[in-house]
């Protein structure tokens, strides 16, 4: 054994370790800080319930926001109609559950419930993806490279979609009862954890892992990450960035639709403009995480979900401004978001 | 674009004719792999290329020289379809490239290393090369050859490309261009800002590429580097080709260098 230890091998104090983490992994540092700090301000059991609820909200926000983040990162397209895809997903999913698979949804068996919920989620994602393809071809393609026109035409497109929802399903809110087996709570040692929230966290985290695997381990993911850095260089290597973008746009729309369907069951009520209302949180998430970064989007979504729930419990009057305040604080610390994606 | 102010640098403007060296008798003329004929191109409202006539012989290294703002980089970008041709013809191996998209041009067998290298800095060295291998994964024998050309790439295989030095990034950029067999390589100022030792390594790599009969069009400001590698040379000024001929002839004629480039070889670097 070599008795001489290198300077790098010296034991770091906890304070130094914390400072190192805030510099190297600001997203992990902030998530730990935001999650652990409220433990000092509330009972442990309350903290656990709120944490699970915040994670469930975060998981759904992540699904809704990831597509918009990638779309902006890859092609610099500001799609303000993203919220409309969330609403479409919610209505399509709810329609299948209410009108098509109602009996399975009311069955007490978890498996039969899942046989109703999962096709509803899949159909919501599929319809949103198809709508995304049409929207990209008709509305977004003519305005590549012009942010002002993108804002105008996507807001206009969103209005058309919201009106179409009202034409098809009516302007009123529609109650969406959760399937039997997903109602109620699981009780562990006196702490009640809502079943649907547990399921939302499992599904959201599972899809995040899948998305991360695609982005970081597959050839398609390499292309997407390369496209986020430089579209021109991807084309120089022989790839049609337009097709890649269309695929990402469709996948992003599908995730928005899925997120919308999940959100509908989470709130047990849907309205045509629910997507519009969620857009503020979605935009906060993608700015917090760093535009174009899937990992950043996940951490941003979790932070927004958790802060929303903790502050809502501790000081309800501040709940509405807490997430925007968090975004402002993060941007003052890291102006490009937690995990910025650099463009060359 | 900076206008050429020295009138002696634009012999075409003076007498309306383009200078051209005569090929020694008895040597067969290599066929052209790339031909630009009266190519005009605009960037926004600016007319940059004013009728470029350029021939790149098959299997040779052609150097495109000229002062800053002469239109050299725009010529390469126009060949790749990144700048639109407004007039003229552009043929590669007999096929018309005008109107083709950049990915389609690349798939014809043309690789392009731009001046800024275009490295994907967040991707690892491995991922940068994987992306350039159109077929999927790179051919192992070709990868070994690249590692012998540029050993640092093996050392930093799983490191983000953004952490490489300038010379290593240039090595990666050239490796990406040749990870697949290409018929034509377009390289824009590969020696810019690099240390002499790295420039020597790059020159050795180009010598090996030439030995594989790859046709290369190299835009360069470093005349010593160009002279060592180039067989043919074209000089641009003000968006036109003002001289075409053999590199040997230009290298031996200091007066011509002064006339075309405003600087003799003896004064260069």
Coordinates of C-alpha atoms in Angstrom, one line a residue, chain B residues 7-243:
Chain B
X7 CA -6.3 45.1 -57.4
X8 CA -3.3 42.8 -58.1
X9 CA -5.1 40.0 -56.2
X10 CA -7.8 39.8 -58.8
X11 CA -6.3 39.1 -62.2
X12 CA -9.7 38.2 -63.6
X13 CA -11.0 41.6 -62.8
X14 CA -8.2 43.2 -64.8
X15 CA -8.1 41.2 -68.0
X16 CA -11.3 39.2 -67.8
X17 CA -9.5 35.9 -68.1
X18 CA -8.8 33.2 -65.6
X19 CA -5.2 32.1 -65.1
X20 CA -4.6 28.4 -65.5
X21 CA -1.4 26.3 -65.6
X22 CA -0.8 23.8 -68.3
X23 CA -0.6 20.1 -67.2
X24 CA 2.6 18.5 -68.3
X25 CA 2.2 16.6 -71.6
X26 CA 1.9 12.8 -71.4
X27 CA 0.1 12.7 -67.9
X28 CA -3.5 11.6 -68.2
X29 CA -6.1 14.1 -67.0
X30 CA -7.9 12.7 -63.9
X31 CA -11.7 12.7 -64.3
X32 CA -13.5 15.4 -62.3
X33 CA -15.5 14.2 -59.2
X34 CA -17.0 17.6 -58.6
X35 CA -17.6 20.4 -61.0
X36 CA -19.0 23.9 -60.3
X37 CA -19.9 25.8 -63.3
X38 CA -20.8 29.5 -63.1
X39 CA -22.2 29.0 -59.5
X40 CA -23.9 32.0 -57.9
X41 CA -25.1 32.1 -54.3
X42 CA -26.6 34.6 -52.0
X43 CA -26.7 34.9 -48.2
X44 CA -29.7 37.0 -47.3
X45 CA -29.5 40.1 -49.5
X46 CA -25.7 39.7 -50.1
X47 CA -24.5 38.2 -53.4
X48 CA -21.5 36.1 -52.3
X49 CA -20.5 33.8 -55.1
X50 CA -20.3 35.5 -58.5
X51 CA -20.0 32.6 -60.9
X52 CA -17.6 30.1 -59.4
X53 CA -16.0 27.7 -61.9
X54 CA -14.2 24.9 -60.1
X55 CA -13.1 21.4 -60.9
X56 CA -12.0 18.9 -58.2
X57 CA -10.1 16.0 -59.9
X58 CA -10.9 12.5 -58.7
X59 CA -8.4 11.0 -56.1
X60 CA -6.5 14.3 -55.7
X61 CA -6.3 16.9 -53.0
X62 CA -7.3 20.3 -54.3
X63 CA -6.6 23.3 -52.2
X64 CA -8.9 26.4 -52.3
X65 CA -6.9 29.4 -51.3
X66 CA -7.9 33.0 -50.9
X67 CA -8.1 35.9 -48.5
X68 CA -10.7 36.2 -45.8
X69 CA -14.0 37.0 -47.3
X70 CA -13.2 35.6 -50.7
X71 CA -16.0 33.2 -50.6
X72 CA -14.1 29.9 -49.9
X73 CA -16.3 28.8 -46.9
X74 CA -19.5 29.8 -48.8
X75 CA -18.3 27.7 -51.7
X76 CA -18.1 24.6 -49.5
X77 CA -21.4 25.4 -47.8
X78 CA -23.0 25.8 -51.2
X79 CA -21.7 22.4 -52.3
X80 CA -23.3 20.9 -49.2
X81 CA -26.6 22.6 -49.9
X82 CA -26.4 24.8 -46.8
X83 CA -26.4 27.9 -48.9
X84 CA -28.8 27.9 -51.9
X85 CA -27.4 28.2 -55.4
X86 CA -29.2 31.0 -57.3
X87 CA -27.6 30.3 -60.7
X88 CA -25.2 27.8 -62.3
X89 CA -24.5 24.0 -62.2
X90 CA -23.1 21.8 -59.6
X91 CA -22.4 18.2 -60.4
X92 CA -20.9 15.4 -58.3
X93 CA -19.8 12.3 -60.1
X94 CA -22.1 13.3 -63.0
X95 CA -25.1 13.8 -60.8
X96 CA -26.6 17.3 -60.4
X97 CA -26.6 18.4 -56.8
X98 CA -28.5 21.7 -57.2
X99 CA -31.8 21.5 -55.5
X100 CA -30.9 18.5 -53.3
X101 CA -31.3 18.7 -49.6
X102 CA -28.1 18.7 -47.4
X103 CA -28.8 15.1 -46.0
X104 CA -29.3 13.8 -49.5
X105 CA -26.0 15.4 -50.7
X106 CA -24.2 13.9 -47.7
X107 CA -25.6 10.5 -48.6
X108 CA -24.1 10.8 -52.1
X109 CA -20.8 10.2 -50.4
X110 CA -19.7 13.8 -49.5
X111 CA -18.4 14.6 -46.0
X112 CA -18.0 18.1 -44.7
X113 CA -15.9 19.4 -41.8
X114 CA -16.9 23.0 -41.3
X115 CA -14.5 25.7 -40.0
X116 CA -16.1 25.5 -36.5
X117 CA -15.7 21.7 -36.6
X118 CA -19.3 21.2 -35.5
X119 CA -18.4 18.8 -32.7
X120 CA -21.4 17.7 -30.6
X121 CA -19.9 18.8 -27.3
X122 CA -22.3 17.1 -25.0
X123 CA -22.0 13.7 -26.8
X124 CA -19.0 11.5 -26.0
X125 CA -16.3 10.8 -28.6
X126 CA -17.9 7.4 -29.1
X127 CA -21.3 8.9 -29.7
X128 CA -20.0 11.5 -32.1
X129 CA -18.4 8.7 -34.2
X130 CA -21.5 6.4 -33.9
X131 CA -23.7 9.2 -35.2
X132 CA -21.4 9.6 -38.2
X133 CA -21.5 5.9 -39.1
X134 CA -24.6 5.9 -41.2
X135 CA -24.9 2.1 -41.3
X136 CA -25.2 1.8 -37.5
X137 CA -22.0 0.9 -35.8
X138 CA -18.6 1.8 -37.2
X139 CA -16.6 -0.8 -39.1
X140 CA -14.0 -2.1 -36.5
X141 CA -11.1 -2.2 -39.0
X142 CA -11.9 1.4 -40.0
X143 CA -12.1 2.4 -36.3
X144 CA -8.7 0.8 -35.6
X145 CA -7.3 2.8 -38.6
X146 CA -8.7 6.0 -37.1
X147 CA -7.1 5.2 -33.7
X148 CA -3.8 4.8 -35.4
X149 CA -4.3 8.2 -37.2
X150 CA -5.4 9.9 -34.0
X151 CA -4.5 8.0 -30.8
X152 CA -6.0 10.6 -28.4
X153 CA -9.5 9.6 -29.6
X154 CA -9.1 6.1 -28.2
X155 CA -7.9 7.6 -24.9
X156 CA -10.9 9.9 -24.5
X157 CA -13.4 7.4 -26.0
X158 CA -16.1 7.8 -23.4
X159 CA -15.4 11.5 -22.5
X160 CA -17.7 14.3 -23.6
X161 CA -16.3 15.8 -26.8
X162 CA -16.6 19.3 -25.3
X163 CA -13.8 18.5 -22.9
X164 CA -11.3 17.8 -25.7
X165 CA -8.6 20.3 -26.7
X166 CA -8.9 22.2 -30.0
X167 CA -6.6 19.9 -31.8
X168 CA -8.3 16.8 -30.5
X169 CA -11.7 18.2 -31.6
X170 CA -10.3 18.7 -35.1
X171 CA -9.1 15.1 -35.0
X172 CA -12.6 14.0 -34.0
X173 CA -14.2 16.2 -36.7
X174 CA -12.0 14.7 -39.4
X175 CA -12.5 11.2 -38.0
X176 CA -16.3 11.6 -38.2
X177 CA -15.9 12.6 -41.8
X178 CA -14.0 9.5 -42.7
X179 CA -15.5 6.9 -40.4
X180 CA -17.5 5.8 -43.5
X181 CA -15.7 5.5 -46.9
X182 CA -16.5 8.8 -48.7
X183 CA -15.8 9.8 -52.2
X184 CA -15.3 13.4 -51.5
X185 CA -14.1 15.2 -48.4
X186 CA -14.7 19.0 -47.9
X187 CA -12.6 20.4 -45.1
X188 CA -12.7 24.1 -44.1
X189 CA -9.5 25.5 -42.5
X190 CA -8.5 22.5 -40.3
X191 CA -5.3 24.1 -39.1
X192 CA -6.9 27.3 -37.8
X193 CA -5.7 28.0 -34.3
X194 CA -3.8 24.8 -33.8
X195 CA -0.2 24.2 -32.5
X196 CA 2.4 23.2 -35.1
X197 CA 2.8 19.7 -33.7
X198 CA -1.0 19.1 -34.1
X199 CA -0.8 20.5 -37.6
X200 CA 1.9 18.0 -38.5
X201 CA -0.4 15.2 -37.2
X202 CA -3.2 16.4 -39.3
X203 CA -0.9 16.6 -42.4
X204 CA 0.1 13.0 -41.8
X205 CA -3.6 12.0 -41.6
X206 CA -4.3 13.8 -44.9
X207 CA -1.4 12.0 -46.5
X208 CA -2.9 8.7 -45.5
X209 CA -6.3 9.7 -46.8
X210 CA -4.7 10.7 -50.1
X211 CA -3.1 7.3 -50.3
X212 CA -6.7 5.8 -50.1
X213 CA -7.6 7.8 -53.2
X214 CA -10.1 10.0 -51.4
X215 CA -10.8 13.2 -53.3
X216 CA -10.4 16.2 -51.0
X217 CA -11.3 19.8 -51.4
X218 CA -9.4 21.7 -48.7
X219 CA -9.9 25.3 -47.8
X220 CA -6.8 26.7 -46.2
X221 CA -5.0 29.9 -45.2
X222 CA -1.8 28.0 -44.2
X223 CA 0.1 27.9 -47.4
X224 CA 2.9 25.7 -46.1
X225 CA 0.4 23.1 -45.0
X226 CA -1.5 23.4 -48.4
X227 CA 1.7 23.2 -50.4
X228 CA 2.8 20.0 -48.6
X229 CA -0.5 18.2 -49.4
X230 CA -2.1 19.8 -52.5
X231 CA -1.8 18.5 -56.0
X232 CA -4.0 21.1 -57.6
X233 CA -4.9 24.6 -56.4
X234 CA -7.6 27.1 -57.0
X235 CA -7.5 30.7 -55.7
X236 CA -10.6 32.7 -55.0
X237 CA -11.1 36.4 -54.9
X238 CA -14.3 38.3 -54.5
X239 CA -16.6 35.3 -55.1
X240 CA -14.8 34.0 -58.2
X241 CA -12.0 31.6 -59.0
X242 CA -9.2 33.7 -60.3
X243 CA -6.5 31.0 -60.7

